[in-house]
Amino acid sequence: MRQEACAAAREALPVESTETSTPTPDATIREGEMEGVLQVVGELGFRAASVRAVLEYSGGHRKQFYDHFESLEDCFAQAYEAWIDRLGAGLLEAAVAASGWQAGVQAGLVKLFQFAGERPAIARSLLVEVQIAGGAALAKHDEAVDRLAGLLDSVRAEIDPGEEPPEATGVFVVGGIEACVCDALAAGEANRIWDALPELMHLAVGSYLGKQAAEEAFEGASELLERDRTSLEGGSR
Protein backbone atom coordinates (compact mmCIF):
# COMPACT_ATOMS: atom_id res chain seq x y z
CA MET A 1 0.00 0.00 0.00
CA ARG A 2 1.22 3.49 -0.72
CA GLN A 3 2.63 4.97 2.47
CA GLU A 4 0.93 8.35 2.14
CA ALA A 5 -2.49 6.72 1.76
CA CYS A 6 -1.88 4.46 4.77
CA ALA A 7 -0.63 7.32 6.91
CA ALA A 8 -3.68 9.43 6.08
CA ALA A 9 -6.03 6.55 6.87
CA ARG A 10 -4.22 5.85 10.15
CA GLU A 11 -4.62 9.46 11.24
CA ALA A 12 -8.34 9.31 10.43
CA LEU A 13 -8.99 6.35 12.74
CA PRO A 14 -10.46 7.41 16.13
CA VAL A 15 -8.09 5.28 18.22
CA GLU A 16 -7.50 6.48 21.75
CA SER A 17 -3.95 7.42 22.67
CA THR A 18 -2.50 5.45 25.58
CA GLU A 19 0.46 7.77 25.96
CA THR A 20 -1.21 11.08 26.73
CA SER A 21 -3.83 10.10 29.32
CA THR A 22 -4.27 7.68 32.20
CA PRO A 23 -7.61 5.87 32.17
CA THR A 24 -9.92 6.31 35.15
CA PRO A 25 -10.84 3.25 37.24
CA ASP A 26 -14.30 3.28 35.66
CA ALA A 27 -12.81 3.43 32.16
CA THR A 28 -10.55 0.50 33.02
CA ILE A 29 -13.55 -1.55 34.14
CA ARG A 30 -15.43 -0.66 30.96
CA GLU A 31 -12.42 -1.61 28.85
CA GLY A 32 -12.25 -4.95 30.65
CA GLU A 33 -15.91 -5.58 29.90
CA MET A 34 -15.39 -4.80 26.21
CA GLU A 35 -12.40 -7.11 25.99
CA GLY A 36 -14.42 -9.69 27.90
CA VAL A 37 -17.35 -9.66 25.49
CA LEU A 38 -15.06 -10.18 22.50
CA GLN A 39 -13.19 -12.97 24.28
CA VAL A 40 -16.38 -14.72 25.36
CA VAL A 41 -18.08 -14.37 21.98
CA GLY A 42 -14.95 -15.69 20.29
CA GLU A 43 -14.84 -18.71 22.58
CA LEU A 44 -18.55 -19.55 22.88
CA GLY A 45 -20.10 -17.96 19.82
CA PHE A 46 -22.36 -14.91 19.77
CA ARG A 47 -25.57 -16.82 20.40
CA ALA A 48 -24.16 -18.63 23.45
CA ALA A 49 -22.53 -15.59 25.06
CA SER A 50 -24.01 -14.02 28.18
CA VAL A 51 -23.42 -11.05 30.46
CA ARG A 52 -22.57 -13.51 33.23
CA ALA A 53 -19.80 -15.07 31.16
CA VAL A 54 -18.43 -11.62 30.30
CA LEU A 55 -18.32 -10.64 33.98
CA GLU A 56 -16.64 -13.91 34.90
CA TYR A 57 -13.89 -12.99 32.44
CA SER A 58 -13.60 -9.28 33.35
CA GLY A 59 -14.18 -9.57 37.09
CA GLY A 60 -16.75 -6.78 37.07
CA HIS A 61 -20.24 -6.52 38.52
CA ARG A 62 -23.63 -6.60 36.80
CA LYS A 63 -24.59 -3.08 37.92
CA GLN A 64 -21.34 -1.68 36.53
CA PHE A 65 -21.96 -3.47 33.27
CA TYR A 66 -25.43 -1.98 32.86
CA ASP A 67 -24.11 1.45 33.83
CA HIS A 68 -21.84 1.20 30.79
CA PHE A 69 -23.99 -0.69 28.27
CA GLU A 70 -27.66 -1.16 27.51
CA SER A 71 -27.27 -4.85 26.74
CA LEU A 72 -24.83 -7.56 25.73
CA GLU A 73 -25.46 -6.58 22.11
CA ASP A 74 -24.63 -2.95 22.86
CA CYS A 75 -21.44 -3.98 24.65
CA PHE A 76 -20.39 -6.12 21.68
CA ALA A 77 -21.08 -3.31 19.21
CA GLN A 78 -19.04 -0.78 21.19
CA ALA A 79 -16.25 -3.27 21.79
CA TYR A 80 -16.22 -4.19 18.14
CA GLU A 81 -15.85 -0.58 17.05
CA ALA A 82 -12.94 0.04 19.43
CA TRP A 83 -11.04 -3.15 18.60
CA ILE A 84 -11.54 -3.14 14.83
CA ASP A 85 -10.19 0.41 14.74
CA ARG A 86 -7.17 -0.63 16.81
CA LEU A 87 -6.53 -3.59 14.55
CA GLY A 88 -6.86 -1.38 11.50
CA ALA A 89 -4.41 1.12 12.97
CA GLY A 90 -1.91 -1.66 13.60
CA LEU A 91 -2.18 -2.93 10.03
CA LEU A 92 -1.71 0.59 8.66
CA GLU A 93 1.29 1.28 10.87
CA ALA A 94 2.93 -1.91 9.60
CA ALA A 95 2.21 -0.94 6.00
CA VAL A 96 3.54 2.61 6.46
CA ALA A 97 6.81 1.26 7.85
CA ALA A 98 7.35 -0.94 4.77
CA SER A 99 8.99 0.19 1.54
CA GLY A 100 6.49 0.32 -1.31
CA TRP A 101 2.98 -0.98 -1.99
CA GLN A 102 3.82 -4.68 -2.28
CA ALA A 103 5.95 -4.70 0.86
CA GLY A 104 3.17 -2.81 2.65
CA VAL A 105 0.61 -5.45 1.68
CA GLN A 106 2.86 -8.20 2.99
CA ALA A 107 3.59 -6.29 6.22
CA GLY A 108 -0.14 -5.80 6.77
CA LEU A 109 -0.82 -9.50 6.27
CA VAL A 110 1.95 -10.43 8.68
CA LYS A 111 0.50 -8.07 11.29
CA LEU A 112 -2.99 -9.54 10.79
CA PHE A 113 -1.69 -13.09 11.14
CA GLN A 114 0.23 -12.17 14.29
CA PHE A 115 -2.89 -10.66 15.84
CA ALA A 116 -4.91 -13.76 15.00
CA GLY A 117 -2.25 -15.97 16.57
CA GLU A 118 -1.94 -13.86 19.72
CA ARG A 119 -5.66 -13.17 20.27
CA PRO A 120 -7.52 -15.91 18.37
CA ALA A 121 -10.79 -15.56 20.28
CA ILE A 122 -10.93 -11.81 19.73
CA ALA A 123 -9.95 -12.24 16.08
CA ARG A 124 -12.79 -14.73 15.72
CA SER A 125 -15.21 -12.19 17.18
CA LEU A 126 -13.99 -9.48 14.83
CA LEU A 127 -14.03 -11.57 11.66
CA VAL A 128 -16.38 -14.55 12.16
CA GLU A 129 -18.96 -13.91 14.87
CA VAL A 130 -19.69 -10.38 13.67
CA GLN A 131 -21.59 -11.97 10.79
CA ILE A 132 -23.98 -13.49 13.32
CA ALA A 133 -24.15 -10.41 15.54
CA GLY A 134 -25.13 -8.13 12.68
CA GLY A 135 -26.34 -4.62 13.45
CA ALA A 136 -23.92 -1.80 14.21
CA ALA A 137 -20.97 -4.18 14.55
CA LEU A 138 -21.50 -5.61 11.07
CA ALA A 139 -21.82 -2.09 9.64
CA LYS A 140 -18.48 -1.23 11.25
CA HIS A 141 -16.98 -4.41 9.79
CA ASP A 142 -18.12 -3.45 6.31
CA GLU A 143 -16.69 0.04 6.79
CA ALA A 144 -13.32 -1.47 7.71
CA VAL A 145 -13.40 -3.72 4.63
CA ASP A 146 -14.11 -0.73 2.40
CA ARG A 147 -11.26 1.22 4.01
CA LEU A 148 -8.74 -1.56 3.42
CA ALA A 149 -10.00 -2.08 -0.12
CA GLY A 150 -9.44 1.61 -0.79
CA LEU A 151 -5.89 1.37 0.49
CA LEU A 152 -5.15 -1.57 -1.79
CA ASP A 153 -6.56 0.53 -4.61
CA SER A 154 -3.93 3.20 -3.96
CA VAL A 155 -1.60 1.29 -6.30
CA ARG A 156 -3.83 2.28 -9.22
CA ALA A 157 -1.84 5.52 -9.38
CA GLU A 158 1.10 3.42 -10.63
CA ILE A 159 -0.87 1.43 -13.24
CA ASP A 160 -1.38 2.55 -16.83
CA PRO A 161 -5.03 3.60 -17.38
CA GLY A 162 -5.65 0.88 -19.95
CA GLU A 163 -4.39 -1.84 -17.61
CA GLU A 164 -6.33 -1.01 -14.46
CA PRO A 165 -8.22 -3.90 -12.82
CA PRO A 166 -12.01 -3.84 -12.26
CA GLU A 167 -13.43 -1.35 -9.78
CA ALA A 168 -14.36 -4.04 -7.23
CA THR A 169 -10.84 -5.54 -7.10
CA GLY A 170 -10.00 -4.19 -3.65
CA VAL A 171 -13.15 -5.60 -2.05
CA PHE A 172 -12.55 -8.93 -3.82
CA VAL A 173 -8.99 -9.18 -2.48
CA VAL A 174 -9.91 -8.17 1.07
CA GLY A 175 -12.76 -10.69 0.98
CA GLY A 176 -10.41 -13.44 -0.11
CA ILE A 177 -7.97 -12.65 2.68
CA GLU A 178 -10.74 -12.51 5.26
CA ALA A 179 -12.24 -15.81 4.11
CA CYS A 180 -8.88 -17.54 4.48
CA VAL A 181 -8.35 -16.15 7.98
CA CYS A 182 -11.91 -16.99 9.01
CA ASP A 183 -11.53 -20.61 7.89
CA ALA A 184 -8.47 -21.07 10.10
CA LEU A 185 -10.07 -19.30 13.08
CA ALA A 186 -13.31 -21.28 12.77
CA ALA A 187 -11.25 -24.49 12.80
CA GLY A 188 -9.34 -23.34 15.89
CA GLU A 189 -6.06 -23.41 13.96
CA ALA A 190 -4.95 -19.78 13.83
CA ASN A 191 -1.31 -20.56 13.04
CA ARG A 192 -2.41 -22.43 9.94
CA ILE A 193 -3.01 -19.02 8.34
CA TRP A 194 0.73 -18.60 7.78
CA ASP A 195 0.70 -21.37 5.17
CA ALA A 196 -1.51 -19.15 3.01
CA LEU A 197 0.78 -16.08 3.01
CA PRO A 198 2.37 -16.83 -0.41
CA GLU A 199 -1.01 -17.54 -2.02
CA LEU A 200 -2.58 -14.41 -0.56
CA MET A 201 0.32 -12.29 -1.77
CA HIS A 202 -0.15 -13.87 -5.20
CA LEU A 203 -3.85 -12.96 -5.04
CA ALA A 204 -3.33 -9.36 -3.94
CA VAL A 205 -0.41 -8.49 -6.18
CA GLY A 206 -1.65 -10.43 -9.20
CA SER A 207 -5.08 -8.79 -9.03
CA TYR A 208 -3.45 -5.41 -9.60
CA LEU A 209 -0.05 -5.91 -11.20
CA GLY A 210 -0.36 -9.08 -13.25
CA LYS A 211 1.02 -12.60 -13.42
CA GLN A 212 4.75 -11.89 -13.31
CA ALA A 213 4.49 -9.61 -10.29
CA ALA A 214 2.22 -12.16 -8.61
CA GLU A 215 4.75 -14.95 -9.08
CA GLU A 216 7.52 -12.77 -7.68
CA ALA A 217 5.36 -11.90 -4.68
CA PHE A 218 4.62 -15.60 -4.12
CA GLU A 219 8.31 -16.46 -4.15
CA GLY A 220 9.18 -13.57 -1.87
CA ALA A 221 6.58 -14.58 0.69
CA SER A 222 7.69 -18.21 0.51
CA GLU A 223 11.28 -17.19 1.17
CA LEU A 224 10.17 -15.02 4.08
CA LEU A 225 8.37 -17.94 5.70
CA GLU A 226 11.26 -20.33 5.14
CA ARG A 227 13.67 -17.86 6.71
CA ASP A 228 11.67 -16.17 9.47
CA ARG A 229 8.47 -18.09 10.16
CA THR A 230 9.33 -18.97 13.75
CA SER A 231 10.11 -15.38 14.71
CA LEU A 232 7.11 -14.03 12.79
CA GLU A 233 4.73 -16.39 14.54
CA GLY A 234 6.16 -15.17 17.83
CA GLY A 235 4.95 -11.67 16.94
CA SER A 236 5.34 -9.18 19.75
CA ARG A 237 4.90 -11.69 22.55
PDB file of C-alpha atoms in Angstrom:
ATOM      1  CA  MET A   1       0.000   0.000   0.000  1.00  0.00           C
ATOM      2  CA  ARG A   2       1.218   3.489  -0.716  1.00  0.00           C
ATOM      3  CA  GLN A   3       2.626   4.971   2.467  1.00  0.00           C
ATOM      4  CA  GLU A   4       0.927   8.349   2.136  1.00  0.00           C
ATOM      5  CA  ALA A   5      -2.489   6.716   1.764  1.00  0.00           C
ATOM      6  CA  CYS A   6      -1.883   4.455   4.766  1.00  0.00           C
ATOM      7  CA  ALA A   7      -0.631   7.319   6.907  1.00  0.00           C
ATOM      8  CA  ALA A   8      -3.679   9.432   6.078  1.00  0.00           C
ATOM      9  CA  ALA A   9      -6.027   6.545   6.875  1.00  0.00           C
ATOM     10  CA  ARG A  10      -4.218   5.846  10.147  1.00  0.00           C
ATOM     11  CA  GLU A  11      -4.624   9.465  11.241  1.00  0.00           C
ATOM     12  CA  ALA A  12      -8.337   9.308  10.429  1.00  0.00           C
ATOM     13  CA  LEU A  13      -8.992   6.354  12.742  1.00  0.00           C
ATOM     14  CA  PRO A  14     -10.464   7.409  16.128  1.00  0.00           C
ATOM     15  CA  VAL A  15      -8.093   5.283  18.219  1.00  0.00           C
ATOM     16  CA  GLU A  16      -7.501   6.480  21.752  1.00  0.00           C
ATOM     17  CA  SER A  17      -3.946   7.420  22.669  1.00  0.00           C
ATOM     18  CA  THR A  18      -2.503   5.449  25.578  1.00  0.00           C
ATOM     19  CA  GLU A  19       0.463   7.767  25.961  1.00  0.00           C
ATOM     20  CA  THR A  20      -1.214  11.081  26.730  1.00  0.00           C
ATOM     21  CA  SER A  21      -3.825  10.097  29.316  1.00  0.00           C
ATOM     22  CA  THR A  22      -4.272   7.682  32.198  1.00  0.00           C
ATOM     23  CA  PRO A  23      -7.612   5.867  32.171  1.00  0.00           C
ATOM     24  CA  THR A  24      -9.917   6.310  35.153  1.00  0.00           C
ATOM     25  CA  PRO A  25     -10.844   3.247  37.236  1.00  0.00           C
ATOM     26  CA  ASP A  26     -14.301   3.276  35.655  1.00  0.00           C
ATOM     27  CA  ALA A  27     -12.812   3.427  32.158  1.00  0.00           C
ATOM     28  CA  THR A  28     -10.549   0.502  33.023  1.00  0.00           C
ATOM     29  CA  ILE A  29     -13.547  -1.550  34.140  1.00  0.00           C
ATOM     30  CA  ARG A  30     -15.426  -0.660  30.964  1.00  0.00           C
ATOM     31  CA  GLU A  31     -12.417  -1.609  28.848  1.00  0.00           C
ATOM     32  CA  GLY A  32     -12.247  -4.952  30.649  1.00  0.00           C
ATOM     33  CA  GLU A  33     -15.911  -5.584  29.900  1.00  0.00           C
ATOM     34  CA  MET A  34     -15.387  -4.800  26.212  1.00  0.00           C
ATOM     35  CA  GLU A  35     -12.399  -7.114  25.992  1.00  0.00           C
ATOM     36  CA  GLY A  36     -14.422  -9.688  27.902  1.00  0.00           C
ATOM     37  CA  VAL A  37     -17.350  -9.657  25.494  1.00  0.00           C
ATOM     38  CA  LEU A  38     -15.062 -10.175  22.500  1.00  0.00           C
ATOM     39  CA  GLN A  39     -13.193 -12.965  24.282  1.00  0.00           C
ATOM     40  CA  VAL A  40     -16.383 -14.723  25.357  1.00  0.00           C
ATOM     41  CA  VAL A  41     -18.082 -14.372  21.978  1.00  0.00           C
ATOM     42  CA  GLY A  42     -14.945 -15.691  20.289  1.00  0.00           C
ATOM     43  CA  GLU A  43     -14.838 -18.709  22.578  1.00  0.00           C
ATOM     44  CA  LEU A  44     -18.547 -19.552  22.877  1.00  0.00           C
ATOM     45  CA  GLY A  45     -20.100 -17.964  19.817  1.00  0.00           C
ATOM     46  CA  PHE A  46     -22.359 -14.914  19.767  1.00  0.00           C
ATOM     47  CA  ARG A  47     -25.569 -16.820  20.398  1.00  0.00           C
ATOM     48  CA  ALA A  48     -24.165 -18.635  23.450  1.00  0.00           C
ATOM     49  CA  ALA A  49     -22.531 -15.587  25.058  1.00  0.00           C
ATOM     50  CA  SER A  50     -24.006 -14.016  28.178  1.00  0.00           C
ATOM     51  CA  VAL A  51     -23.424 -11.051  30.460  1.00  0.00           C
ATOM     52  CA  ARG A  52     -22.573 -13.508  33.231  1.00  0.00           C
ATOM     53  CA  ALA A  53     -19.800 -15.069  31.158  1.00  0.00           C
ATOM     54  CA  VAL A  54     -18.426 -11.622  30.301  1.00  0.00           C
ATOM     55  CA  LEU A  55     -18.319 -10.643  33.978  1.00  0.00           C
ATOM     56  CA  GLU A  56     -16.640 -13.911  34.899  1.00  0.00           C
ATOM     57  CA  TYR A  57     -13.892 -12.987  32.441  1.00  0.00           C
ATOM     58  CA  SER A  58     -13.603  -9.282  33.346  1.00  0.00           C
ATOM     59  CA  GLY A  59     -14.179  -9.569  37.091  1.00  0.00           C
ATOM     60  CA  GLY A  60     -16.752  -6.782  37.074  1.00  0.00           C
ATOM     61  CA  HIS A  61     -20.243  -6.522  38.518  1.00  0.00           C
ATOM     62  CA  ARG A  62     -23.633  -6.597  36.802  1.00  0.00           C
ATOM     63  CA  LYS A  63     -24.592  -3.077  37.925  1.00  0.00           C
ATOM     64  CA  GLN A  64     -21.338  -1.676  36.532  1.00  0.00           C
ATOM     65  CA  PHE A  65     -21.956  -3.468  33.266  1.00  0.00           C
ATOM     66  CA  TYR A  66     -25.431  -1.980  32.857  1.00  0.00           C
ATOM     67  CA  ASP A  67     -24.114   1.448  33.835  1.00  0.00           C
ATOM     68  CA  HIS A  68     -21.835   1.196  30.786  1.00  0.00           C
ATOM     69  CA  PHE A  69     -23.988  -0.689  28.272  1.00  0.00           C
ATOM     70  CA  GLU A  70     -27.659  -1.159  27.512  1.00  0.00           C
ATOM     71  CA  SER A  71     -27.270  -4.852  26.742  1.00  0.00           C
ATOM     72  CA  LEU A  72     -24.831  -7.561  25.726  1.00  0.00           C
ATOM     73  CA  GLU A  73     -25.457  -6.581  22.105  1.00  0.00           C
ATOM     74  CA  ASP A  74     -24.628  -2.945  22.857  1.00  0.00           C
ATOM     75  CA  CYS A  75     -21.436  -3.985  24.647  1.00  0.00           C
ATOM     76  CA  PHE A  76     -20.394  -6.120  21.684  1.00  0.00           C
ATOM     77  CA  ALA A  77     -21.075  -3.310  19.205  1.00  0.00           C
ATOM     78  CA  GLN A  78     -19.038  -0.778  21.190  1.00  0.00           C
ATOM     79  CA  ALA A  79     -16.248  -3.270  21.795  1.00  0.00           C
ATOM     80  CA  TYR A  80     -16.216  -4.194  18.141  1.00  0.00           C
ATOM     81  CA  GLU A  81     -15.855  -0.576  17.054  1.00  0.00           C
ATOM     82  CA  ALA A  82     -12.944   0.035  19.428  1.00  0.00           C
ATOM     83  CA  TRP A  83     -11.042  -3.151  18.598  1.00  0.00           C
ATOM     84  CA  ILE A  84     -11.544  -3.138  14.829  1.00  0.00           C
ATOM     85  CA  ASP A  85     -10.190   0.409  14.740  1.00  0.00           C
ATOM     86  CA  ARG A  86      -7.175  -0.634  16.813  1.00  0.00           C
ATOM     87  CA  LEU A  87      -6.527  -3.594  14.550  1.00  0.00           C
ATOM     88  CA  GLY A  88      -6.858  -1.376  11.501  1.00  0.00           C
ATOM     89  CA  ALA A  89      -4.413   1.123  12.972  1.00  0.00           C
ATOM     90  CA  GLY A  90      -1.913  -1.663  13.602  1.00  0.00           C
ATOM     91  CA  LEU A  91      -2.176  -2.928  10.032  1.00  0.00           C
ATOM     92  CA  LEU A  92      -1.714   0.585   8.663  1.00  0.00           C
ATOM     93  CA  GLU A  93       1.292   1.278  10.874  1.00  0.00           C
ATOM     94  CA  ALA A  94       2.930  -1.908   9.601  1.00  0.00           C
ATOM     95  CA  ALA A  95       2.208  -0.935   6.001  1.00  0.00           C
ATOM     96  CA  VAL A  96       3.541   2.610   6.456  1.00  0.00           C
ATOM     97  CA  ALA A  97       6.809   1.256   7.852  1.00  0.00           C
ATOM     98  CA  ALA A  98       7.353  -0.943   4.772  1.00  0.00           C
ATOM     99  CA  SER A  99       8.989   0.192   1.544  1.00  0.00           C
ATOM    100  CA  GLY A 100       6.488   0.324  -1.305  1.00  0.00           C
ATOM    101  CA  TRP A 101       2.985  -0.983  -1.989  1.00  0.00           C
ATOM    102  CA  GLN A 102       3.818  -4.678  -2.280  1.00  0.00           C
ATOM    103  CA  ALA A 103       5.946  -4.696   0.864  1.00  0.00           C
ATOM    104  CA  GLY A 104       3.167  -2.811   2.646  1.00  0.00           C
ATOM    105  CA  VAL A 105       0.606  -5.450   1.676  1.00  0.00           C
ATOM    106  CA  GLN A 106       2.862  -8.197   2.995  1.00  0.00           C
ATOM    107  CA  ALA A 107       3.586  -6.291   6.218  1.00  0.00           C
ATOM    108  CA  GLY A 108      -0.140  -5.796   6.769  1.00  0.00           C
ATOM    109  CA  LEU A 109      -0.821  -9.502   6.266  1.00  0.00           C
ATOM    110  CA  VAL A 110       1.954 -10.431   8.684  1.00  0.00           C
ATOM    111  CA  LYS A 111       0.502  -8.073  11.294  1.00  0.00           C
ATOM    112  CA  LEU A 112      -2.985  -9.536  10.794  1.00  0.00           C
ATOM    113  CA  PHE A 113      -1.695 -13.091  11.141  1.00  0.00           C
ATOM    114  CA  GLN A 114       0.228 -12.173  14.291  1.00  0.00           C
ATOM    115  CA  PHE A 115      -2.894 -10.657  15.840  1.00  0.00           C
ATOM    116  CA  ALA A 116      -4.914 -13.764  15.000  1.00  0.00           C
ATOM    117  CA  GLY A 117      -2.246 -15.971  16.574  1.00  0.00           C
ATOM    118  CA  GLU A 118      -1.943 -13.858  19.720  1.00  0.00           C
ATOM    119  CA  ARG A 119      -5.657 -13.175  20.266  1.00  0.00           C
ATOM    120  CA  PRO A 120      -7.522 -15.914  18.365  1.00  0.00           C
ATOM    121  CA  ALA A 121     -10.789 -15.559  20.284  1.00  0.00           C
ATOM    122  CA  ILE A 122     -10.928 -11.810  19.735  1.00  0.00           C
ATOM    123  CA  ALA A 123      -9.950 -12.244  16.083  1.00  0.00           C
ATOM    124  CA  ARG A 124     -12.793 -14.733  15.717  1.00  0.00           C
ATOM    125  CA  SER A 125     -15.212 -12.192  17.182  1.00  0.00           C
ATOM    126  CA  LEU A 126     -13.990  -9.483  14.828  1.00  0.00           C
ATOM    127  CA  LEU A 127     -14.029 -11.573  11.660  1.00  0.00           C
ATOM    128  CA  VAL A 128     -16.378 -14.548  12.156  1.00  0.00           C
ATOM    129  CA  GLU A 129     -18.965 -13.914  14.868  1.00  0.00           C
ATOM    130  CA  VAL A 130     -19.694 -10.382  13.672  1.00  0.00           C
ATOM    131  CA  GLN A 131     -21.593 -11.969  10.785  1.00  0.00           C
ATOM    132  CA  ILE A 132     -23.984 -13.492  13.320  1.00  0.00           C
ATOM    133  CA  ALA A 133     -24.150 -10.408  15.542  1.00  0.00           C
ATOM    134  CA  GLY A 134     -25.126  -8.130  12.682  1.00  0.00           C
ATOM    135  CA  GLY A 135     -26.339  -4.617  13.452  1.00  0.00           C
ATOM    136  CA  ALA A 136     -23.916  -1.803  14.214  1.00  0.00           C
ATOM    137  CA  ALA A 137     -20.974  -4.181  14.548  1.00  0.00           C
ATOM    138  CA  LEU A 138     -21.499  -5.610  11.065  1.00  0.00           C
ATOM    139  CA  ALA A 139     -21.824  -2.094   9.641  1.00  0.00           C
ATOM    140  CA  LYS A 140     -18.483  -1.235  11.250  1.00  0.00           C
ATOM    141  CA  HIS A 141     -16.978  -4.413   9.786  1.00  0.00           C
ATOM    142  CA  ASP A 142     -18.120  -3.452   6.306  1.00  0.00           C
ATOM    143  CA  GLU A 143     -16.690   0.040   6.792  1.00  0.00           C
ATOM    144  CA  ALA A 144     -13.320  -1.471   7.714  1.00  0.00           C
ATOM    145  CA  VAL A 145     -13.396  -3.716   4.627  1.00  0.00           C
ATOM    146  CA  ASP A 146     -14.109  -0.730   2.397  1.00  0.00           C
ATOM    147  CA  ARG A 147     -11.262   1.218   4.012  1.00  0.00           C
ATOM    148  CA  LEU A 148      -8.740  -1.559   3.423  1.00  0.00           C
ATOM    149  CA  ALA A 149      -9.999  -2.077  -0.125  1.00  0.00           C
ATOM    150  CA  GLY A 150      -9.441   1.614  -0.787  1.00  0.00           C
ATOM    151  CA  LEU A 151      -5.886   1.374   0.488  1.00  0.00           C
ATOM    152  CA  LEU A 152      -5.152  -1.566  -1.795  1.00  0.00           C
ATOM    153  CA  ASP A 153      -6.561   0.529  -4.612  1.00  0.00           C
ATOM    154  CA  SER A 154      -3.930   3.205  -3.957  1.00  0.00           C
ATOM    155  CA  VAL A 155      -1.599   1.293  -6.300  1.00  0.00           C
ATOM    156  CA  ARG A 156      -3.831   2.279  -9.217  1.00  0.00           C
ATOM    157  CA  ALA A 157      -1.837   5.519  -9.382  1.00  0.00           C
ATOM    158  CA  GLU A 158       1.097   3.418 -10.628  1.00  0.00           C
ATOM    159  CA  ILE A 159      -0.870   1.426 -13.243  1.00  0.00           C
ATOM    160  CA  ASP A 160      -1.380   2.549 -16.826  1.00  0.00           C
ATOM    161  CA  PRO A 161      -5.029   3.604 -17.380  1.00  0.00           C
ATOM    162  CA  GLY A 162      -5.652   0.881 -19.951  1.00  0.00           C
ATOM    163  CA  GLU A 163      -4.388  -1.845 -17.605  1.00  0.00           C
ATOM    164  CA  GLU A 164      -6.331  -1.011 -14.455  1.00  0.00           C
ATOM    165  CA  PRO A 165      -8.217  -3.904 -12.821  1.00  0.00           C
ATOM    166  CA  PRO A 166     -12.007  -3.844 -12.262  1.00  0.00           C
ATOM    167  CA  GLU A 167     -13.434  -1.350  -9.777  1.00  0.00           C
ATOM    168  CA  ALA A 168     -14.359  -4.039  -7.225  1.00  0.00           C
ATOM    169  CA  THR A 169     -10.837  -5.537  -7.104  1.00  0.00           C
ATOM    170  CA  GLY A 170      -9.997  -4.193  -3.649  1.00  0.00           C
ATOM    171  CA  VAL A 171     -13.153  -5.600  -2.050  1.00  0.00           C
ATOM    172  CA  PHE A 172     -12.551  -8.928  -3.824  1.00  0.00           C
ATOM    173  CA  VAL A 173      -8.986  -9.179  -2.484  1.00  0.00           C
ATOM    174  CA  VAL A 174      -9.913  -8.172   1.074  1.00  0.00           C
ATOM    175  CA  GLY A 175     -12.762 -10.686   0.976  1.00  0.00           C
ATOM    176  CA  GLY A 176     -10.409 -13.444  -0.114  1.00  0.00           C
ATOM    177  CA  ILE A 177      -7.971 -12.646   2.681  1.00  0.00           C
ATOM    178  CA  GLU A 178     -10.742 -12.507   5.261  1.00  0.00           C
ATOM    179  CA  ALA A 179     -12.243 -15.811   4.107  1.00  0.00           C
ATOM    180  CA  CYS A 180      -8.881 -17.539   4.481  1.00  0.00           C
ATOM    181  CA  VAL A 181      -8.347 -16.153   7.984  1.00  0.00           C
ATOM    182  CA  CYS A 182     -11.910 -16.993   9.014  1.00  0.00           C
ATOM    183  CA  ASP A 183     -11.530 -20.609   7.887  1.00  0.00           C
ATOM    184  CA  ALA A 184      -8.474 -21.068  10.096  1.00  0.00           C
ATOM    185  CA  LEU A 185     -10.072 -19.301  13.079  1.00  0.00           C
ATOM    186  CA  ALA A 186     -13.307 -21.277  12.774  1.00  0.00           C
ATOM    187  CA  ALA A 187     -11.253 -24.486  12.796  1.00  0.00           C
ATOM    188  CA  GLY A 188      -9.342 -23.341  15.893  1.00  0.00           C
ATOM    189  CA  GLU A 189      -6.055 -23.413  13.964  1.00  0.00           C
ATOM    190  CA  ALA A 190      -4.949 -19.778  13.833  1.00  0.00           C
ATOM    191  CA  ASN A 191      -1.311 -20.558  13.043  1.00  0.00           C
ATOM    192  CA  ARG A 192      -2.410 -22.428   9.938  1.00  0.00           C
ATOM    193  CA  ILE A 193      -3.007 -19.019   8.344  1.00  0.00           C
ATOM    194  CA  TRP A 194       0.731 -18.596   7.783  1.00  0.00           C
ATOM    195  CA  ASP A 195       0.695 -21.369   5.170  1.00  0.00           C
ATOM    196  CA  ALA A 196      -1.507 -19.146   3.009  1.00  0.00           C
ATOM    197  CA  LEU A 197       0.777 -16.084   3.009  1.00  0.00           C
ATOM    198  CA  PRO A 198       2.365 -16.826  -0.407  1.00  0.00           C
ATOM    199  CA  GLU A 199      -1.010 -17.540  -2.023  1.00  0.00           C
ATOM    200  CA  LEU A 200      -2.584 -14.410  -0.555  1.00  0.00           C
ATOM    201  CA  MET A 201       0.315 -12.292  -1.767  1.00  0.00           C
ATOM    202  CA  HIS A 202      -0.145 -13.871  -5.197  1.00  0.00           C
ATOM    203  CA  LEU A 203      -3.849 -12.964  -5.044  1.00  0.00           C
ATOM    204  CA  ALA A 204      -3.325  -9.365  -3.938  1.00  0.00           C
ATOM    205  CA  VAL A 205      -0.410  -8.487  -6.182  1.00  0.00           C
ATOM    206  CA  GLY A 206      -1.654 -10.426  -9.202  1.00  0.00           C
ATOM    207  CA  SER A 207      -5.079  -8.794  -9.027  1.00  0.00           C
ATOM    208  CA  TYR A 208      -3.453  -5.409  -9.596  1.00  0.00           C
ATOM    209  CA  LEU A 209      -0.051  -5.905 -11.203  1.00  0.00           C
ATOM    210  CA  GLY A 210      -0.365  -9.082 -13.254  1.00  0.00           C
ATOM    211  CA  LYS A 211       1.023 -12.596 -13.420  1.00  0.00           C
ATOM    212  CA  GLN A 212       4.752 -11.890 -13.308  1.00  0.00           C
ATOM    213  CA  ALA A 213       4.489  -9.606 -10.293  1.00  0.00           C
ATOM    214  CA  ALA A 214       2.221 -12.159  -8.613  1.00  0.00           C
ATOM    215  CA  GLU A 215       4.750 -14.954  -9.076  1.00  0.00           C
ATOM    216  CA  GLU A 216       7.520 -12.766  -7.677  1.00  0.00           C
ATOM    217  CA  ALA A 217       5.360 -11.901  -4.675  1.00  0.00           C
ATOM    218  CA  PHE A 218       4.617 -15.605  -4.120  1.00  0.00           C
ATOM    219  CA  GLU A 219       8.307 -16.461  -4.154  1.00  0.00           C
ATOM    220  CA  GLY A 220       9.184 -13.574  -1.875  1.00  0.00           C
ATOM    221  CA  ALA A 221       6.578 -14.580   0.695  1.00  0.00           C
ATOM    222  CA  SER A 222       7.686 -18.212   0.513  1.00  0.00           C
ATOM    223  CA  GLU A 223      11.278 -17.192   1.165  1.00  0.00           C
ATOM    224  CA  LEU A 224      10.171 -15.016   4.082  1.00  0.00           C
ATOM    225  CA  LEU A 225       8.371 -17.938   5.704  1.00  0.00           C
ATOM    226  CA  GLU A 226      11.256 -20.325   5.144  1.00  0.00           C
ATOM    227  CA  ARG A 227      13.670 -17.863   6.710  1.00  0.00           C
ATOM    228  CA  ASP A 228      11.668 -16.167   9.467  1.00  0.00           C
ATOM    229  CA  ARG A 229       8.467 -18.089  10.163  1.00  0.00           C
ATOM    230  CA  THR A 230       9.329 -18.972  13.749  1.00  0.00           C
ATOM    231  CA  SER A 231      10.108 -15.376  14.715  1.00  0.00           C
ATOM    232  CA  LEU A 232       7.108 -14.028  12.790  1.00  0.00           C
ATOM    233  CA  GLU A 233       4.726 -16.388  14.543  1.00  0.00           C
ATOM    234  CA  GLY A 234       6.158 -15.169  17.829  1.00  0.00           C
ATOM    235  CA  GLY A 235       4.951 -11.668  16.939  1.00  0.00           C
ATOM    236  CA  SER A 236       5.339  -9.178  19.754  1.00  0.00           C
ATOM    237  CA  ARG A 237       4.895 -11.694  22.548  1.00  0.00           C
TER     238      ARG A 237
END
